[in-house]
Amino acid sequence: MFENNGYNHNENERQNFDLNRMNYYQPYSTPSGEQRPPERKKHRKGRNMALVLAGCMVVSGAAGFGGGYAALKLMGGDSGTVIYRSVVTEGTSSSSSGEELSVSQVVEKVSPSVVEITAEVVGSGGFFSSQTVSASAGSGVIISEDGTIVTNNHVIEGANKVTVRLYDGTEYDAEIVGADSKTDLAVLKIDAEGLTAAVIGSSDSLQVGDTAIAVGNPLGELGGTVTNGIISALNREVTVEGENMSLLQTNAAINPGNSGGGLFNSKGELIGIVNAKTSGNGVEGLGFAIPIDTAMPVIEQLISQGYVGGRSKAGVTLVDIQDFSTAMRYGVQYLGVYVYSVEEGSGAEKAGLQQGDCILEADGEQISQVSDFKSVIENHNPGDTISLTVLRDGRAKTLDLTLDESVPEQPEVQTTGVLQ
């Protein structure tokens, strides 16, 4: 029967890097079942954080941060989470306002804000073993004094347990507040107070040639590693696992384990979340980071509601069949985009879509691969109705599909309490 190949990226887009040349930055993984080193002092994670955006802005003077910073307060229960943003005086750029620091001064300032992350995935061990445990490692950045941490979605995706290690060596169990595969961002929460939070800078005001300093956990075992360089390009279009992303490019060395770590400017402000690197032979100095001005609206939604709202979904899983050998394997006659499964209760089910339908058109657009269908869905809001033409039993059939809002299920993460 059908296999779920997910959404395929458009390989013909101008200036995009194909994943064969620009491999998605993979977190460092240990062999399946390998024992982890003895754990250090660990604290149990605290309450769930259903944080609601309160929109409270407080401005205060702070030398070295563009003349000041703003405290964005996110309320959760009886406590408040404060994220500090830099404030740049009107008419100035990132390279001309505030106090420029040396690399060593930036490192001293920001290192306590960067954490090491270990994600454990428990899987079936097959016939001879009850279960296996694999671990991957990455980095993260503290953005509030009460333990809110930003990382990449791919660092913690599928994890049953997430551990955060601070700059001082203290370890905490972490809760996954929210994650978003489209933007490759995730938010964690640990039960801690009085942490050193990064000050959020501005990526929109960056210029090519500005200083870029990366701090992270390369290879999953070299936490606190610092590399520096410049901003090599702005708004670089890179295709990452089928998602077209507009990223900052830097020649600061990026290695496995840096995923989710911080990219900082010469004033020690967070300007990007590292998420990709090159892996081609003979190529170096091409690292990428999610611009912080792109990341923050996503981060705020993940904090407030656990997902990014306003996105549409059809309620189907699709598969591309682009050659005749694949068509024979799936037992279909024509090439094209086929429905692999239909989500129960979704707009697709209500519209009458069935497994095995070949989608010919959506909203008047010809559909030849999954990415075509995905683009149509992304250009509509939840509640919109689009017309589909499908091929079923050799005949074309027209269906009206009302789109739902995409609300992902939140992963369950285990905690183990305090280890002395």
mmCIF file of N, CA, C and O in Angstrom, residues 275-353:
data_model
loop_
_atom_site.group_PDB
_atom_site.id
_atom_site.type_symbol
_atom_site.label_atom_id
_atom_site.label_comp_id
_atom_site.label_asym_id
_atom_site.label_seq_id
_atom_site.Cartn_x
_atom_site.Cartn_y
_atom_site.Cartn_z
ATOM 1 N N ASN A 275 20.837 26.661 12.800
ATOM 2 C CA ASN A 275 20.074 25.446 12.487
ATOM 3 C C ASN A 275 20.577 24.665 11.290
ATOM 4 O O ASN A 275 20.077 23.570 11.036
ATOM 5 N N ALA A 276 21.541 25.147 10.515
ATOM 6 C CA ALA A 276 21.957 24.397 9.331
ATOM 7 C C ALA A 276 23.410 24.687 9.005
ATOM 8 O O ALA A 276 23.969 25.697 9.403
ATOM 9 N N LYS A 277 24.013 23.757 8.260
ATOM 10 C CA LYS A 277 25.391 23.905 7.819
ATOM 11 C C LYS A 277 25.571 23.153 6.512
ATOM 12 O O LYS A 277 24.744 22.337 6.116
ATOM 13 N N THR A 278 26.690 23.423 5.827
ATOM 14 C CA THR A 278 27.028 22.661 4.640
ATOM 15 C C THR A 278 27.761 21.393 5.041
ATOM 16 O O THR A 278 28.355 21.308 6.114
ATOM 17 N N SER A 279 27.741 20.403 4.143
ATOM 18 C CA SER A 279 28.499 19.186 4.395
ATOM 19 C C SER A 279 29.177 18.686 3.125
ATOM 20 O O SER A 279 29.663 17.582 3.070
ATOM 21 N N GLY A 280 29.191 19.522 2.074
ATOM 22 C CA GLY A 280 29.810 19.115 0.822
ATOM 23 C C GLY A 280 31.325 19.068 0.936
ATOM 24 O O GLY A 280 31.949 19.816 1.696
ATOM 25 N N ASN A 281 31.946 18.171 0.179
ATOM 26 C CA ASN A 281 33.399 18.058 0.168
ATOM 27 C C ASN A 281 34.015 19.323 -0.422
ATOM 28 O O ASN A 281 33.568 19.828 -1.444
ATOM 29 N N GLY A 282 35.047 19.815 0.238
ATOM 30 C CA GLY A 282 35.738 20.983 -0.271
ATOM 31 C C GLY A 282 35.024 22.291 -0.047
ATOM 32 O O GLY A 282 35.430 23.321 -0.591
ATOM 33 N N VAL A 283 33.956 22.279 0.754
ATOM 34 C CA VAL A 283 33.196 23.498 1.031
ATOM 35 C C VAL A 283 33.252 23.782 2.522
ATOM 36 O O VAL A 283 33.053 22.889 3.336
ATOM 37 N N GLU A 284 33.538 25.005 2.894
ATOM 38 C CA GLU A 284 33.565 25.366 4.305
ATOM 39 C C GLU A 284 33.130 26.810 4.468
ATOM 40 O O GLU A 284 33.044 27.567 3.499
ATOM 41 N N GLY A 285 32.842 27.177 5.712
ATOM 42 C CA GLY A 285 32.465 28.565 5.996
ATOM 43 C C GLY A 285 31.064 28.910 5.574
ATOM 44 O O GLY A 285 30.773 30.071 5.313
ATOM 45 N N LEU A 286 30.163 27.911 5.489
ATOM 46 C CA LEU A 286 28.779 28.169 5.128
ATOM 47 C C LEU A 286 27.863 27.609 6.214
ATOM 48 O O LEU A 286 27.431 26.460 6.154
ATOM 49 N N GLY A 287 27.610 28.428 7.210
ATOM 50 C CA GLY A 287 26.670 28.086 8.267
ATOM 51 C C GLY A 287 25.450 28.968 8.173
ATOM 52 O O GLY A 287 25.489 30.054 7.562
ATOM 53 N N PHE A 288 24.357 28.520 8.774
ATOM 54 C CA PHE A 288 23.092 29.246 8.641
ATOM 55 C C PHE A 288 22.379 29.335 9.979
ATOM 56 O O PHE A 288 22.504 28.450 10.831
ATOM 57 N N ALA A 289 21.609 30.397 10.137
ATOM 58 C CA ALA A 289 20.851 30.613 11.369
ATOM 59 C C ALA A 289 19.512 31.249 11.038
ATOM 60 O O ALA A 289 19.399 32.031 10.086
ATOM 61 N N ILE A 290 18.505 30.921 11.838
ATOM 62 C CA ILE A 290 17.183 31.526 11.693
ATOM 63 C C ILE A 290 17.255 32.949 12.233
ATOM 64 O O ILE A 290 17.622 33.163 13.392
ATOM 65 N N PRO A 291 16.929 33.962 11.431
ATOM 66 C CA PRO A 291 16.985 35.347 11.935
ATOM 67 C C PRO A 291 16.071 35.519 13.145
ATOM 68 O O PRO A 291 14.944 35.012 13.156
ATOM 69 N N ILE A 292 16.527 36.235 14.140
ATOM 70 C CA ILE A 292 15.754 36.359 15.379
ATOM 71 C C ILE A 292 14.446 37.109 15.151
ATOM 72 O O ILE A 292 13.440 36.830 15.818
ATOM 73 N N ASP A 293 14.410 38.056 14.201
ATOM 74 C CA ASP A 293 13.159 38.766 13.936
ATOM 75 C C ASP A 293 12.137 37.862 13.259
ATOM 76 O O ASP A 293 10.936 38.126 13.332
ATOM 77 N N THR A 294 12.592 36.829 12.590
ATOM 78 C CA THR A 294 11.699 35.810 12.052
ATOM 79 C C THR A 294 11.265 34.848 13.142
ATOM 80 O O THR A 294 10.115 34.399 13.189
ATOM 81 N N ALA A 295 12.191 34.527 14.045
ATOM 82 C CA ALA A 295 11.936 33.520 15.073
ATOM 83 C C ALA A 295 11.012 34.006 16.182
ATOM 84 O O ALA A 295 10.185 33.230 16.683
ATOM 85 N N MET A 296 11.121 35.268 16.590
ATOM 86 C CA MET A 296 10.412 35.714 17.790
ATOM 87 C C MET A 296 8.890 35.617 17.700
ATOM 88 O O MET A 296 8.249 35.189 18.670
ATOM 89 N N PRO A 297 8.242 35.988 16.582
ATOM 90 C CA PRO A 297 6.791 35.805 16.537
ATOM 91 C C PRO A 297 6.375 34.342 16.702
ATOM 92 O O PRO A 297 5.354 34.050 17.324
ATOM 93 N N VAL A 298 7.180 33.430 16.169
ATOM 94 C CA VAL A 298 6.904 32.001 16.342
ATOM 95 C C VAL A 298 7.113 31.595 17.787
ATOM 96 O O VAL A 298 6.290 30.882 18.385
ATOM 97 N N ILE A 299 8.213 32.040 18.368
ATOM 98 C CA ILE A 299 8.523 31.711 19.760
ATOM 99 C C ILE A 299 7.422 32.198 20.689
ATOM 100 O O ILE A 299 6.993 31.477 21.605
ATOM 101 N N GLU A 300 6.929 33.418 20.465
ATOM 102 C CA GLU A 300 5.884 33.967 21.330
ATOM 103 C C GLU A 300 4.592 33.153 21.224
ATOM 104 O O GLU A 300 3.899 32.935 22.229
ATOM 105 N N GLN A 301 4.264 32.662 20.018
ATOM 106 C CA GLN A 301 3.074 31.823 19.883
ATOM 107 C C GLN A 301 3.272 30.457 20.527
ATOM 108 O O GLN A 301 2.348 29.908 21.131
ATOM 109 N N LEU A 302 4.466 29.911 20.399
ATOM 110 C CA LEU A 302 4.742 28.630 21.050
ATOM 111 C C LEU A 302 4.630 28.758 22.568
ATOM 112 O O LEU A 302 4.122 27.853 23.241
ATOM 113 N N ILE A 303 5.078 29.874 23.101
ATOM 114 C CA ILE A 303 4.973 30.102 24.542
ATOM 115 C C ILE A 303 3.520 30.281 24.961
ATOM 116 O O ILE A 303 3.065 29.732 25.958
ATOM 117 N N SER A 304 2.761 31.043 24.182
ATOM 118 C CA SER A 304 1.406 31.400 24.602
ATOM 119 C C SER A 304 0.402 30.281 24.382
ATOM 120 O O SER A 304 -0.542 30.135 25.161
ATOM 121 N N GLN A 305 0.579 29.468 23.313
ATOM 122 C CA GLN A 305 -0.439 28.458 23.027
ATOM 123 C C GLN A 305 0.106 27.096 22.613
ATOM 124 O O GLN A 305 -0.649 26.169 22.359
ATOM 125 N N GLY A 306 1.430 26.967 22.549
ATOM 126 C CA GLY A 306 2.025 25.673 22.269
ATOM 127 C C GLY A 306 2.141 25.330 20.800
ATOM 128 O O GLY A 306 2.710 24.297 20.446
ATOM 129 N N TYR A 307 1.627 26.156 19.917
ATOM 130 C CA TYR A 307 1.723 25.928 18.476
ATOM 131 C C TYR A 307 1.565 27.263 17.757
ATOM 132 O O TYR A 307 1.208 28.264 18.369
ATOM 133 N N VAL A 308 1.833 27.252 16.457
ATOM 134 C CA VAL A 308 1.679 28.455 15.653
ATOM 135 C C VAL A 308 0.298 28.445 15.030
ATOM 136 O O VAL A 308 -0.043 27.533 14.264
ATOM 137 N N GLY A 309 -0.517 29.419 15.372
ATOM 138 C CA GLY A 309 -1.897 29.455 14.919
ATOM 139 C C GLY A 309 -2.053 30.043 13.531
ATOM 140 O O GLY A 309 -1.134 30.604 12.953
ATOM 141 N N GLY A 310 -3.285 29.892 12.997
ATOM 142 C CA GLY A 310 -3.619 30.494 11.723
ATOM 143 C C GLY A 310 -3.162 29.727 10.506
ATOM 144 O O GLY A 310 -3.276 30.214 9.377
ATOM 145 N N ARG A 311 -2.629 28.525 10.698
ATOM 146 C CA ARG A 311 -2.195 27.719 9.566
ATOM 147 C C ARG A 311 -3.277 26.726 9.176
ATOM 148 O O ARG A 311 -3.936 26.130 10.025
ATOM 149 N N SER A 312 -3.418 26.531 7.887
ATOM 150 C CA SER A 312 -4.462 25.651 7.377
ATOM 151 C C SER A 312 -3.937 24.239 7.173
ATOM 152 O O SER A 312 -2.742 24.019 6.977
ATOM 153 N N LYS A 313 -4.855 23.290 7.214
ATOM 154 C CA LYS A 313 -4.516 21.917 6.860
ATOM 155 C C LYS A 313 -5.708 21.285 6.150
ATOM 156 O O LYS A 313 -6.867 21.664 6.370
ATOM 157 N N ALA A 314 -5.402 20.332 5.289
ATOM 158 C CA ALA A 314 -6.455 19.643 4.544
ATOM 159 C C ALA A 314 -6.936 18.401 5.268
ATOM 160 O O ALA A 314 -8.076 17.968 5.080
ATOM 161 N N GLY A 315 -6.078 17.820 6.094
ATOM 162 C CA GLY A 315 -6.456 16.594 6.803
ATOM 163 C C GLY A 315 -6.143 15.334 6.023
ATOM 164 O O GLY A 315 -6.794 14.303 6.222
ATOM 165 N N VAL A 316 -5.148 15.407 5.116
ATOM 166 C CA VAL A 316 -4.744 14.235 4.351
ATOM 167 C C VAL A 316 -3.231 14.061 4.421
ATOM 168 O O VAL A 316 -2.491 15.028 4.609
ATOM 169 N N THR A 317 -2.794 12.823 4.277
ATOM 170 C CA THR A 317 -1.387 12.518 4.063
ATOM 171 C C THR A 317 -1.240 12.098 2.615
ATOM 172 O O THR A 317 -1.994 11.258 2.122
ATOM 173 N N LEU A 318 -0.283 12.709 1.923
ATOM 174 C CA LEU A 318 -0.132 12.502 0.485
ATOM 175 C C LEU A 318 1.178 11.800 0.163
ATOM 176 O O LEU A 318 2.138 11.844 0.953
ATOM 177 N N VAL A 319 1.235 11.188 -1.008
ATOM 178 C CA VAL A 319 2.464 10.550 -1.468
ATOM 179 C C VAL A 319 2.672 10.907 -2.934
ATOM 180 O O VAL A 319 1.730 10.917 -3.728
ATOM 181 N N ASP A 320 3.927 11.249 -3.286
ATOM 182 C CA ASP A 320 4.296 11.528 -4.670
ATOM 183 C C ASP A 320 4.623 10.226 -5.391
ATOM 184 O O ASP A 320 5.440 9.438 -4.899
ATOM 185 N N ILE A 321 4.030 10.010 -6.536
ATOM 186 C CA ILE A 321 4.384 8.878 -7.394
ATOM 187 C C ILE A 321 4.831 9.478 -8.720
ATOM 188 O O ILE A 321 4.009 9.919 -9.525
ATOM 189 N N GLN A 322 6.146 9.520 -8.922
ATOM 190 C CA GLN A 322 6.721 10.263 -10.029
ATOM 191 C C GLN A 322 7.422 9.377 -11.059
ATOM 192 O O GLN A 322 8.007 9.896 -12.016
ATOM 193 N N ASP A 323 7.420 8.055 -10.889
ATOM 194 C CA ASP A 323 8.004 7.164 -11.887
ATOM 195 C C ASP A 323 7.180 5.880 -11.932
ATOM 196 O O ASP A 323 6.456 5.548 -10.997
ATOM 197 N N PHE A 324 7.330 5.155 -13.056
ATOM 198 C CA PHE A 324 6.461 4.007 -13.285
ATOM 199 C C PHE A 324 6.790 2.822 -12.379
ATOM 200 O O PHE A 324 5.911 2.032 -12.041
ATOM 201 N N SER A 325 8.044 2.694 -11.968
ATOM 202 C CA SER A 325 8.366 1.606 -11.045
ATOM 203 C C SER A 325 7.691 1.822 -9.697
ATOM 204 O O SER A 325 7.195 0.875 -9.079
ATOM 205 N N THR A 326 7.637 3.090 -9.242
ATOM 206 C CA THR A 326 6.937 3.386 -7.999
ATOM 207 C C THR A 326 5.436 3.176 -8.169
ATOM 208 O O THR A 326 4.771 2.650 -7.273
ATOM 209 N N ALA A 327 4.908 3.571 -9.324
ATOM 210 C CA ALA A 327 3.487 3.358 -9.589
ATOM 211 C C ALA A 327 3.137 1.870 -9.540
ATOM 212 O O ALA A 327 2.101 1.480 -8.987
ATOM 213 N N MET A 328 4.003 1.027 -10.111
ATOM 214 C CA MET A 328 3.758 -0.413 -10.075
ATOM 215 C C MET A 328 3.798 -0.946 -8.650
ATOM 216 O O MET A 328 2.988 -1.789 -8.261
ATOM 217 N N ARG A 329 4.737 -0.411 -7.864
ATOM 218 C CA ARG A 329 4.852 -0.874 -6.468
ATOM 219 C C ARG A 329 3.613 -0.521 -5.671
ATOM 220 O O ARG A 329 3.181 -1.275 -4.802
ATOM 221 N N TYR A 330 3.021 0.660 -5.946
ATOM 222 C CA TYR A 330 1.821 1.072 -5.223
ATOM 223 C C TYR A 330 0.537 0.561 -5.874
ATOM 224 O O TYR A 330 -0.549 0.753 -5.329
ATOM 225 N N GLY A 331 0.669 -0.027 -7.052
ATOM 226 C CA GLY A 331 -0.501 -0.584 -7.701
ATOM 227 C C GLY A 331 -1.422 0.449 -8.306
ATOM 228 O O GLY A 331 -2.635 0.260 -8.342
ATOM 229 N N VAL A 332 -0.842 1.571 -8.818
ATOM 230 C CA VAL A 332 -1.654 2.605 -9.463
ATOM 231 C C VAL A 332 -1.246 2.730 -10.925
ATOM 232 O O VAL A 332 -0.129 2.356 -11.317
ATOM 233 N N GLN A 333 -2.129 3.286 -11.743
ATOM 234 C CA GLN A 333 -1.922 3.329 -13.180
ATOM 235 C C GLN A 333 -1.237 4.599 -13.654
ATOM 236 O O GLN A 333 -0.510 4.585 -14.647
ATOM 237 N N TYR A 334 -1.472 5.717 -12.940
ATOM 238 C CA TYR A 334 -0.981 7.013 -13.395
ATOM 239 C C TYR A 334 0.019 7.590 -12.398
ATOM 240 O O TYR A 334 -0.015 7.288 -11.205
ATOM 241 N N LEU A 335 0.891 8.471 -12.919
ATOM 242 C CA LEU A 335 1.787 9.223 -12.040
ATOM 243 C C LEU A 335 1.021 10.402 -11.447
ATOM 244 O O LEU A 335 0.044 10.876 -12.020
ATOM 245 N N GLY A 336 1.485 10.892 -10.297
ATOM 246 C CA GLY A 336 0.840 12.052 -9.696
ATOM 247 C C GLY A 336 0.877 12.025 -8.185
ATOM 248 O O GLY A 336 1.700 11.343 -7.569
ATOM 249 N N VAL A 337 -0.013 12.810 -7.580
ATOM 250 C CA VAL A 337 -0.097 12.957 -6.122
ATOM 251 C C VAL A 337 -1.319 12.186 -5.626
ATOM 252 O O VAL A 337 -2.445 12.480 -6.036
ATOM 253 N N TYR A 338 -1.078 11.227 -4.747
ATOM 254 C CA TYR A 338 -2.143 10.350 -4.270
ATOM 255 C C TYR A 338 -2.409 10.544 -2.787
ATOM 256 O O TYR A 338 -1.492 10.864 -2.011
ATOM 257 N N VAL A 339 -3.655 10.321 -2.394
ATOM 258 C CA VAL A 339 -4.041 10.368 -0.984
ATOM 259 C C VAL A 339 -3.652 9.047 -0.336
ATOM 260 O O VAL A 339 -4.120 7.977 -0.735
ATOM 261 N N TYR A 340 -2.773 9.152 0.670
ATOM 262 C CA TYR A 340 -2.340 7.970 1.412
ATOM 263 C C TYR A 340 -3.297 7.651 2.548
ATOM 264 O O TYR A 340 -3.646 6.503 2.791
ATOM 265 N N SER A 341 -3.722 8.683 3.266
ATOM 266 C CA SER A 341 -4.675 8.488 4.361
ATOM 267 C C SER A 341 -5.478 9.764 4.562
ATOM 268 O O SER A 341 -5.049 10.857 4.172
ATOM 269 N N VAL A 342 -6.646 9.624 5.184
ATOM 270 C CA VAL A 342 -7.536 10.746 5.471
ATOM 271 C C VAL A 342 -7.769 10.798 6.973
ATOM 272 O O VAL A 342 -8.136 9.799 7.596
ATOM 273 N N GLU A 343 -7.536 11.959 7.548
ATOM 274 C CA GLU A 343 -7.705 12.132 8.993
ATOM 275 C C GLU A 343 -9.184 12.117 9.376
ATOM 276 O O GLU A 343 -10.009 12.793 8.761
ATOM 277 N N GLU A 344 -9.484 11.325 10.390
ATOM 278 C CA GLU A 344 -10.875 11.199 10.835
ATOM 279 C C GLU A 344 -11.398 12.537 11.349
ATOM 280 O O GLU A 344 -10.748 13.224 12.122
ATOM 281 N N GLY A 345 -12.595 12.920 10.881
ATOM 282 C CA GLY A 345 -13.226 14.153 11.322
ATOM 283 C C GLY A 345 -12.702 15.401 10.651
ATOM 284 O O GLY A 345 -13.143 16.507 10.971
ATOM 285 N N SER A 346 -11.768 15.262 9.728
ATOM 286 C CA SER A 346 -11.150 16.428 9.083
ATOM 287 C C SER A 346 -12.009 16.949 7.944
ATOM 288 O O SER A 346 -12.971 16.310 7.498
ATOM 289 N N GLY A 347 -11.620 18.126 7.427
ATOM 290 C CA GLY A 347 -12.297 18.676 6.268
ATOM 291 C C GLY A 347 -12.193 17.758 5.067
ATOM 292 O O GLY A 347 -13.120 17.686 4.243
ATOM 293 N N ALA A 348 -11.054 17.037 4.948
ATOM 294 C CA ALA A 348 -10.880 16.102 3.830
ATOM 295 C C ALA A 348 -11.900 14.973 3.894
ATOM 296 O O ALA A 348 -12.467 14.581 2.867
ATOM 297 N N GLU A 349 -12.129 14.450 5.093
ATOM 298 C CA GLU A 349 -13.119 13.378 5.233
ATOM 299 C C GLU A 349 -14.519 13.892 4.918
ATOM 300 O O GLU A 349 -15.298 13.232 4.212
ATOM 301 N N LYS A 350 -14.834 15.095 5.416
ATOM 302 C CA LYS A 350 -16.151 15.672 5.156
ATOM 303 C C LYS A 350 -16.352 15.979 3.667
ATOM 304 O O LYS A 350 -17.475 15.925 3.162
ATOM 305 N N ALA A 351 -15.256 16.282 2.964
ATOM 306 C CA ALA A 351 -15.354 16.569 1.536
ATOM 307 C C ALA A 351 -15.515 15.307 0.702
ATOM 308 O O ALA A 351 -15.870 15.383 -0.477
ATOM 309 N N GLY A 352 -15.212 14.155 1.317
ATOM 310 C CA GLY A 352 -15.356 12.897 0.601
ATOM 311 C C GLY A 352 -14.087 12.361 -0.015
ATOM 312 O O GLY A 352 -14.129 11.419 -0.817
ATOM 313 N N LEU A 353 -12.925 12.914 0.339
ATOM 314 C CA LEU A 353 -11.661 12.381 -0.158
ATOM 315 C C LEU A 353 -11.447 10.966 0.376
ATOM 316 O O LEU A 353 -11.782 10.665 1.524
#
